Coordinates of C-alpha atoms in Angstrom, one line a residue:
M46 CA 270.5 0.1 68.8
K47 CA 269.4 -1.9 71.2
T48 CA 271.2 -0.7 74.3
L49 CA 270.0 2.3 73.6
K50 CA 266.2 0.6 73.7
V51 CA 266.7 -1.2 76.4
I52 CA 268.2 2.0 78.1
G53 CA 265.8 3.9 76.5
M54 CA 262.5 1.0 77.9
V55 CA 264.4 1.7 81.5
F56 CA 264.0 5.0 81.9
F57 CA 260.7 5.0 80.7
A58 CA 259.9 2.5 83.7
L59 CA 261.8 4.4 86.3
L60 CA 259.4 7.5 85.5
V61 CA 255.6 5.0 85.6
A62 CA 257.4 4.0 88.8
A63 CA 257.9 7.7 89.8
G64 CA 255.3 9.1 89.2
A65 CA 253.0 5.8 90.5
F66 CA 255.0 6.9 93.4
A67 CA 254.7 10.3 93.4
N68 CA 250.7 10.0 92.8
E69 CA 250.6 7.8 95.8
I70 CA 252.3 10.6 97.9
N71 CA 249.8 12.9 96.3
A72 CA 246.9 10.7 97.3
A73 CA 248.2 10.5 100.9
Q74 CA 248.6 13.8 101.7
N75 CA 244.8 15.0 100.4
A76 CA 243.8 12.6 102.0
V77 CA 245.6 13.8 105.5
S78 CA 244.1 17.3 104.3
I79 CA 240.9 16.6 103.9
D80 CA 240.7 14.3 107.3
T81 CA 242.0 17.8 108.7
V82 CA 239.3 20.0 107.4
W83 CA 236.9 17.2 108.3
M84 CA 237.8 17.4 111.2
L85 CA 237.9 20.7 111.9
I86 CA 235.1 21.6 110.6
A87 CA 233.5 19.3 113.0
A88 CA 235.6 20.9 115.8
F89 CA 232.9 24.1 114.9
L90 CA 230.1 22.1 114.4
V91 CA 231.0 20.6 118.1
F92 CA 231.7 24.3 119.3
F93 CA 228.4 25.4 118.4
M94 CA 226.4 23.0 120.6
Q95 CA 227.6 25.8 123.1
A96 CA 225.4 28.2 122.3
G97 CA 222.5 25.7 122.0
F98 CA 223.0 24.6 125.5
A99 CA 223.1 28.4 126.7
M100 CA 219.4 28.7 125.2
V101 CA 218.2 25.1 126.9
E102 CA 219.4 26.4 129.5
A103 CA 218.5 29.6 130.2
G104 CA 214.9 29.0 128.4
F105 CA 214.2 26.5 131.1
T106 CA 214.8 28.3 133.6
R107 CA 213.7 31.7 134.8
A108 CA 213.9 35.1 133.8
K109 CA 216.1 36.6 136.7
N110 CA 218.9 34.3 136.1
A111 CA 219.7 34.1 132.0
S112 CA 222.7 36.4 132.5
N113 CA 224.4 33.9 135.2
I114 CA 223.8 30.9 133.4
L115 CA 224.9 33.0 130.4
M116 CA 227.8 33.3 131.9
K117 CA 228.6 30.2 132.9
N118 CA 228.2 28.4 129.4
L119 CA 230.7 31.0 128.4
M120 CA 233.0 30.7 131.2
D121 CA 232.7 27.2 131.0
F122 CA 234.4 27.1 127.8
A123 CA 236.9 30.0 128.4
M124 CA 238.0 28.0 131.6
G125 CA 237.3 24.6 130.3
S126 CA 240.3 25.5 127.5
L127 CA 242.8 26.5 129.3
A128 CA 242.9 23.2 131.8
Y129 CA 242.2 20.8 129.0
W130 CA 244.8 22.4 127.2
A131 CA 247.3 22.3 130.2
V132 CA 246.4 18.5 131.6
G133 CA 243.3 17.3 130.8
F134 CA 244.4 16.4 127.2
A135 CA 247.7 14.8 128.9
L136 CA 245.3 12.8 131.2
M137 CA 243.4 11.9 128.0
F138 CA 245.8 10.8 124.9
G139 CA 249.4 10.9 126.8
K140 CA 251.6 7.5 127.2
D141 CA 249.6 5.1 129.2
L142 CA 250.4 4.7 133.2
W143 CA 248.3 0.9 134.0
G144 CA 245.4 1.4 131.5
F145 CA 244.2 4.4 133.7
I146 CA 245.3 8.0 132.9
G147 CA 248.0 9.2 130.6
T148 CA 251.5 10.9 131.7
S149 CA 253.2 13.4 128.9
G150 CA 251.7 15.5 126.5
F151 CA 251.1 18.0 128.7
F152 CA 250.5 21.7 128.1
L153 CA 250.6 20.1 124.9
S154 CA 253.7 20.0 124.0
G155 CA 253.2 16.9 121.1
G156 CA 252.2 20.5 119.0
D157 CA 254.3 21.0 116.8
P158 CA 253.8 23.4 114.2
F159 CA 256.9 21.6 112.1
T160 CA 256.0 18.2 111.5
A161 CA 252.5 16.5 109.4
E162 CA 251.6 14.2 113.4
G163 CA 252.1 17.4 115.4
L164 CA 250.6 20.1 113.1
W165 CA 247.7 16.5 113.8
Q166 CA 248.1 17.0 116.9
L167 CA 247.9 20.4 116.9
A168 CA 244.0 20.0 115.0
F169 CA 242.9 17.0 117.5
W170 CA 243.3 18.7 120.3
M171 CA 240.6 21.3 118.8
F172 CA 238.0 18.5 118.5
Q173 CA 238.3 17.1 121.4
V174 CA 238.2 20.6 123.5
V175 CA 235.0 21.1 122.5
F176 CA 234.2 17.6 123.4
A177 CA 235.6 18.3 127.3
A178 CA 233.7 21.3 127.5
T179 CA 231.0 19.4 126.7
A180 CA 231.1 17.5 129.5
A181 CA 231.7 20.4 131.8
T182 CA 228.6 22.4 130.6
I183 CA 225.6 20.0 130.7
V184 CA 226.9 20.0 134.8
S185 CA 225.2 24.1 134.8
G186 CA 221.9 22.2 133.7
A187 CA 221.5 20.5 136.7
M188 CA 222.9 23.0 139.4
A189 CA 221.4 26.1 137.9
E190 CA 219.6 29.2 139.3
R191 CA 221.4 28.4 142.8
T192 CA 225.5 27.8 143.1
K193 CA 227.9 30.0 143.3
F194 CA 229.2 31.4 140.4
I195 CA 232.7 31.5 141.5
A196 CA 232.4 27.4 142.9
Y197 CA 231.0 27.2 138.8
L198 CA 233.6 28.7 137.6
L199 CA 236.2 26.3 140.0
Y200 CA 234.4 22.9 139.9
S201 CA 234.0 24.0 135.5
A202 CA 238.4 23.7 135.4
V203 CA 238.6 20.3 137.7
I204 CA 236.1 18.5 135.1
S205 CA 237.8 19.6 132.0
A206 CA 241.3 19.0 133.6
V207 CA 240.5 15.7 135.5
I208 CA 237.6 14.2 136.0
Y209 CA 236.3 14.2 132.7
P210 CA 240.4 13.2 131.0
V211 CA 240.2 9.8 133.2
V212 CA 237.0 8.4 131.8
G213 CA 237.9 9.7 128.2
H214 CA 241.3 7.3 128.7
W215 CA 239.9 4.8 129.6
I216 CA 237.7 4.1 126.9
W217 CA 239.4 6.2 124.0
G218 CA 242.7 6.6 125.6
G219 CA 244.1 3.3 125.1
G220 CA 243.1 2.4 129.0
W221 CA 241.3 -0.6 130.1
L222 CA 237.9 -0.5 129.7
G223 CA 239.2 0.4 125.4
N224 CA 241.5 -2.4 125.5
L225 CA 238.3 -5.0 127.0
G226 CA 236.7 -4.2 124.3
M227 CA 233.8 -1.1 125.3
V228 CA 232.7 0.7 122.1
D229 CA 231.5 4.6 123.1
F230 CA 232.2 5.7 119.4
A231 CA 230.9 9.7 120.1
G232 CA 230.9 9.9 123.9
S233 CA 227.1 8.4 125.5
T234 CA 229.5 7.7 128.3
V235 CA 232.4 8.8 128.3
V236 CA 231.0 12.8 127.9
H237 CA 227.4 13.0 128.3
S238 CA 227.3 10.8 131.3
V239 CA 230.9 12.5 133.2
G240 CA 227.9 15.3 132.7
G241 CA 225.0 13.8 133.6
W242 CA 226.2 11.7 136.7
A243 CA 228.2 14.9 138.2
G244 CA 225.0 16.7 137.9
L245 CA 223.5 14.0 140.1
V246 CA 225.9 14.9 142.3
G247 CA 226.3 18.4 142.4
A248 CA 221.9 18.6 142.3
I249 CA 222.1 16.3 145.4
M250 CA 224.5 18.4 147.8
L251 CA 222.9 22.2 146.0
G252 CA 219.0 20.9 147.4
P253 CA 216.4 22.4 145.5
R254 CA 215.8 25.8 144.7
M255 CA 213.4 27.3 147.0
G256 CA 209.4 27.2 146.9
K257 CA 210.4 23.6 145.2
Y258 CA 208.9 20.6 147.5
V259 CA 207.4 22.6 149.6
E260 CA 205.4 20.4 153.0
A261 CA 201.4 20.2 153.1
G262 CA 199.4 17.7 155.2
G263 CA 202.2 16.0 156.2
M264 CA 203.5 15.1 152.5
R265 CA 205.9 16.8 150.1
K266 CA 204.2 18.4 147.7
V267 CA 206.0 19.2 144.3
R268 CA 205.9 22.2 142.6
A269 CA 206.7 23.2 139.5
I270 CA 208.7 26.2 138.1
P271 CA 207.8 27.8 134.9
G272 CA 211.0 28.0 132.5
H273 CA 210.4 31.7 131.6
N274 CA 211.2 31.2 127.4
L275 CA 210.3 28.1 125.8
P276 CA 211.1 29.6 122.2
I277 CA 215.1 30.2 123.2
A278 CA 214.5 26.4 124.9
A279 CA 213.6 25.4 121.2
L280 CA 216.3 27.5 119.5
G281 CA 219.2 25.6 122.0
V282 CA 217.4 21.7 121.2
F283 CA 217.4 22.7 117.2
I284 CA 221.8 24.0 117.5
L285 CA 221.9 21.0 119.4
W286 CA 220.1 18.7 117.2
F287 CA 221.9 20.6 113.6
A288 CA 225.2 20.4 115.6
W289 CA 224.9 17.0 117.2
F290 CA 226.1 16.2 112.6
G291 CA 229.4 17.2 113.8
F292 CA 229.7 15.8 117.4
N293 CA 228.7 12.1 115.8
A294 CA 230.1 12.0 112.4
G295 CA 233.0 14.2 113.0
S296 CA 234.2 11.6 115.8
T297 CA 235.1 9.1 112.7
T298 CA 237.9 12.1 112.5
S299 CA 238.3 11.8 108.7
G300 CA 236.8 13.0 106.5
T301 CA 237.5 9.7 103.9
N302 CA 235.8 7.4 106.2
P303 CA 232.9 6.0 104.0
S304 CA 230.1 5.5 107.7
I305 CA 230.0 9.8 107.9
G306 CA 226.8 9.3 105.9
T307 CA 225.8 6.0 108.2
I308 CA 226.5 7.6 110.9
A309 CA 224.2 11.4 109.9
V310 CA 221.3 8.4 108.8
T311 CA 221.6 7.1 112.8
T312 CA 222.3 10.2 114.4
N313 CA 219.2 12.0 113.1
L314 CA 216.1 8.7 112.8
S315 CA 217.0 8.7 116.6
A316 CA 216.4 11.8 117.8
A317 CA 213.4 12.5 115.4
A318 CA 211.9 8.8 116.9
G319 CA 212.7 10.5 120.4
A320 CA 211.1 13.8 120.3
F321 CA 208.2 11.5 118.8
T322 CA 207.6 9.0 121.2
S323 CA 208.7 11.6 124.7
M324 CA 205.3 13.7 122.8
I325 CA 203.4 11.0 122.6
Y326 CA 203.8 9.6 126.0
S327 CA 203.5 12.8 127.3
W328 CA 200.8 12.8 125.3
I329 CA 199.0 9.4 127.0
R330 CA 200.1 10.3 130.2
F331 CA 199.8 14.2 131.0
K332 CA 196.6 14.3 128.3
K333 CA 199.0 17.3 126.5
P334 CA 201.9 16.4 124.2
D335 CA 204.6 18.9 126.7
P336 CA 207.0 20.6 123.9
S337 CA 209.7 20.7 127.2
M338 CA 209.0 16.8 127.4
S339 CA 209.3 16.2 123.3
L340 CA 212.2 19.0 123.8
N341 CA 214.5 17.2 125.8
G342 CA 213.3 13.9 123.9
A343 CA 214.9 14.4 120.4
L344 CA 217.6 15.3 122.8
A345 CA 217.6 11.9 124.7
G346 CA 217.4 10.5 121.1
L347 CA 220.8 12.6 120.3
V348 CA 222.4 11.0 123.5
A349 CA 221.9 7.4 123.4
I350 CA 222.8 7.1 120.0
T351 CA 226.1 9.0 120.3
A352 CA 227.3 5.8 121.3
G353 CA 226.4 3.3 118.7
C354 CA 226.0 5.8 116.0
A355 CA 229.1 4.2 114.0
A356 CA 227.7 0.4 114.6
V357 CA 224.1 -0.4 114.3
S358 CA 221.7 -0.2 110.8
P359 CA 218.7 2.8 110.5
T360 CA 216.5 0.3 112.4
S361 CA 218.1 0.1 115.6
A362 CA 219.0 3.5 115.5
V363 CA 215.0 3.9 115.5
I364 CA 214.3 1.3 118.0
I365 CA 216.8 3.8 120.8
G366 CA 215.5 6.6 120.2
L367 CA 212.2 5.5 120.6
V368 CA 213.1 3.6 123.5
S369 CA 214.6 6.3 125.3
G370 CA 212.1 8.9 124.5
V371 CA 209.6 7.9 127.5
L372 CA 212.3 7.0 129.3
V373 CA 213.0 10.6 129.8
V374 CA 210.0 11.9 130.3
L375 CA 209.7 8.8 133.1
A376 CA 213.3 9.9 134.5
V377 CA 212.1 13.0 135.0
Q378 CA 209.4 12.4 136.9
F379 CA 211.3 10.0 138.8
F380 CA 213.7 12.0 140.3
D381 CA 211.5 15.2 140.7
K382 CA 208.7 13.4 141.9
V383 CA 210.7 10.0 143.2
L384 CA 214.0 11.2 144.7
Y385 CA 212.9 15.0 144.8
I386 CA 215.9 16.2 143.0
D387 CA 215.5 19.3 141.3
D388 CA 217.2 19.6 138.6
P389 CA 215.6 21.7 136.2
V390 CA 216.4 21.1 133.3
G391 CA 216.2 17.7 132.9
A392 CA 219.5 17.1 132.4
V393 CA 220.4 14.7 134.5
S394 CA 217.4 12.5 133.2
V395 CA 218.6 13.3 129.6
H396 CA 222.3 12.3 129.8
G397 CA 223.2 10.4 132.6
V398 CA 220.3 7.9 132.0
C399 CA 220.0 8.0 128.2
G400 CA 223.7 8.2 127.5
A401 CA 224.3 5.3 130.1
F402 CA 221.5 3.9 128.0
G403 CA 222.6 3.9 124.9
T404 CA 226.3 3.2 126.2
L405 CA 224.3 -0.4 127.4
M406 CA 222.0 -0.1 123.9
V407 CA 225.5 -1.0 121.4
G408 CA 226.0 -4.3 123.1
L409 CA 222.2 -5.7 122.0
F410 CA 222.6 -3.4 118.0
A411 CA 225.4 -3.4 117.4
Q412 CA 226.5 -5.3 114.0
A413 CA 229.7 -6.1 111.9
E414 CA 228.9 -4.7 108.9
Y415 CA 228.2 -0.8 110.1
A416 CA 231.3 -1.0 112.6
E417 CA 233.6 -2.4 110.4
S418 CA 232.7 0.5 108.0
A419 CA 233.5 3.1 110.4
G420 CA 236.8 1.2 111.4
I421 CA 235.8 -0.3 114.7
G422 CA 235.8 -3.8 113.9
T423 CA 234.2 -6.6 114.3
I424 CA 231.5 -7.0 116.7
N425 CA 228.4 -8.4 117.0
G426 CA 225.6 -7.4 119.6
L427 CA 223.5 -9.8 121.1
F428 CA 220.5 -9.3 118.9
Y429 CA 222.9 -10.3 116.0
G430 CA 224.8 -13.0 117.5
G431 CA 227.5 -11.7 119.6
G432 CA 226.3 -13.2 123.1
W433 CA 226.9 -11.3 125.8
S434 CA 230.3 -10.1 126.1
L435 CA 230.0 -6.8 124.3
L436 CA 227.2 -6.2 126.5
G437 CA 228.8 -7.2 130.3
V438 CA 232.0 -5.0 129.0
Q439 CA 230.0 -2.2 127.7
A440 CA 227.9 -2.2 131.7
T441 CA 230.7 -2.4 133.3
G442 CA 232.1 0.5 131.4
V443 CA 228.9 2.4 132.6
G444 CA 228.6 1.3 136.0
A445 CA 233.0 2.4 136.2
T446 CA 232.1 5.5 135.0
F447 CA 229.4 6.0 137.4
V448 CA 231.3 5.2 140.6
W449 CA 234.5 7.5 139.1
V450 CA 232.7 10.3 138.6
S451 CA 230.2 10.2 141.8
I452 CA 232.9 10.3 144.2
A453 CA 235.4 12.5 142.7
C454 CA 233.1 14.3 142.5
L455 CA 231.3 14.5 145.8
G456 CA 234.9 15.1 146.5
L457 CA 235.5 19.0 144.9
F458 CA 231.5 19.6 145.3
S459 CA 232.8 18.9 149.3
L460 CA 236.1 20.5 149.7
I461 CA 234.5 23.8 147.0
R462 CA 231.5 23.7 149.6
K463 CA 233.6 23.9 153.0
T464 CA 236.1 26.8 151.0
V465 CA 234.4 29.4 148.6
G466 CA 231.3 27.7 149.8
L467 CA 228.6 26.2 147.3
R468 CA 225.2 28.1 147.4
V469 CA 224.2 31.4 147.4
D470 CA 222.5 32.4 150.3
K471 CA 218.5 32.9 150.5
D472 CA 218.3 36.4 149.0
E473 CA 220.7 36.0 146.5
E474 CA 218.6 33.1 145.2
L475 CA 215.2 35.4 145.5
R476 CA 216.6 38.6 144.2
G477 CA 218.1 36.5 141.2
L478 CA 221.8 35.5 140.0
D479 CA 221.7 38.3 138.0
I480 CA 221.8 41.1 140.3
E481 CA 223.7 39.3 143.0
E482 CA 226.4 37.5 140.8
H483 CA 227.1 39.9 138.4
G484 CA 225.5 43.0 138.6
V485 CA 223.0 43.4 135.7
E486 CA 219.9 41.9 133.7
A487 CA 219.1 39.8 131.4
Y488 CA 215.7 41.9 130.7
N489 CA 216.9 45.5 131.2
G490 CA 213.5 47.1 133.7
F491 CA 211.7 43.6 133.5
Q492 CA 213.2 42.1 136.5
I493 CA 210.6 39.9 138.3
F494 CA 211.1 39.8 142.4
T495 CA 209.0 36.9 143.2
T496 CA 209.0 34.4 146.7
Q497 CA 210.2 30.9 145.0

């Protein structure tokens, strides 16, 4: 009897252990499933940003170029997806070479549907490709209304295949900046500054739109070229604000990460603060609360918080947003009226300048309790006892990205200009790119021929 009792107890213990083990396996499997679904939902939200960018750019530019802008925002995602599948993803997340570039996984070769790791790679690629598309589409706004469509297709593909992935590898893919400890959680620098600085180089090389700057009395006069549809631009900003929750919170790549709620809060507060201070500052400076500046202020707050959304407190997010809302207005005026660089939608100011600013702010406002919750690690910015080291690393990353993107895009745009050409001719620009480049009108029967 005693023997049977012992056997029974052992058997019961084995059943309990087996049940506990099965529960652990189920919990782990459920966590993977939740993480995958969350990452894909976030990817779909970020994809919706393409619509937001298309509306913002179309609204802030003239009616005669609206179809061209819609085509660019469609095709940069199409071209970028193919380029990122073939080359970009491998360069960004492949096996590291000297901390500079990835060397494996071309054509998404690691995406095996028969293994858990392979399935994760496929979902992760989907999340990353929409980020690559965002970087490429930012360039469109800065170079709007005078760029050849074939040129746009070519440089969108190269940005998605090479220029963006190199920076992504440095910071996110195991490269030298990530190893130094740079924090750019969702891409103020990796995504937005890359697009902003590429747009800056492109706008300089293209030159301004006809009629933007005129000589009068020995002085250069700046002429405003208003966009044709502010309601569409506003709709674009609302779409971007909404989709940005996927952009930032989705960068946890985990639906079980407790920092998702914090990230959503910091993202929203920074956008709200940016819109508020842009409105107030433009009201003071221009005597009216400027709608276009206020809309760009919201975007400036979103861009600026993207680097530190998981590492700063809600209060710090408000401060970052408040400053970025003023900064974007100053930057728009500086590029337009001091440097005479024609950026029709303010893309360089919103994404380049505010992306760099937000990345630096992590070095001031990061707090360990928020960073640890998100899985970033124990980091503190200068204002929270962390010293100057993190700020120095952030500044290094900002500077290195600016240098790389500027040099790479200078070579890329120069090559395009010498081959297929970069800018449309005078008559095409006057008639509008809708008719000349695509043979259609965005607003049939309302084509307006202008001298600017």
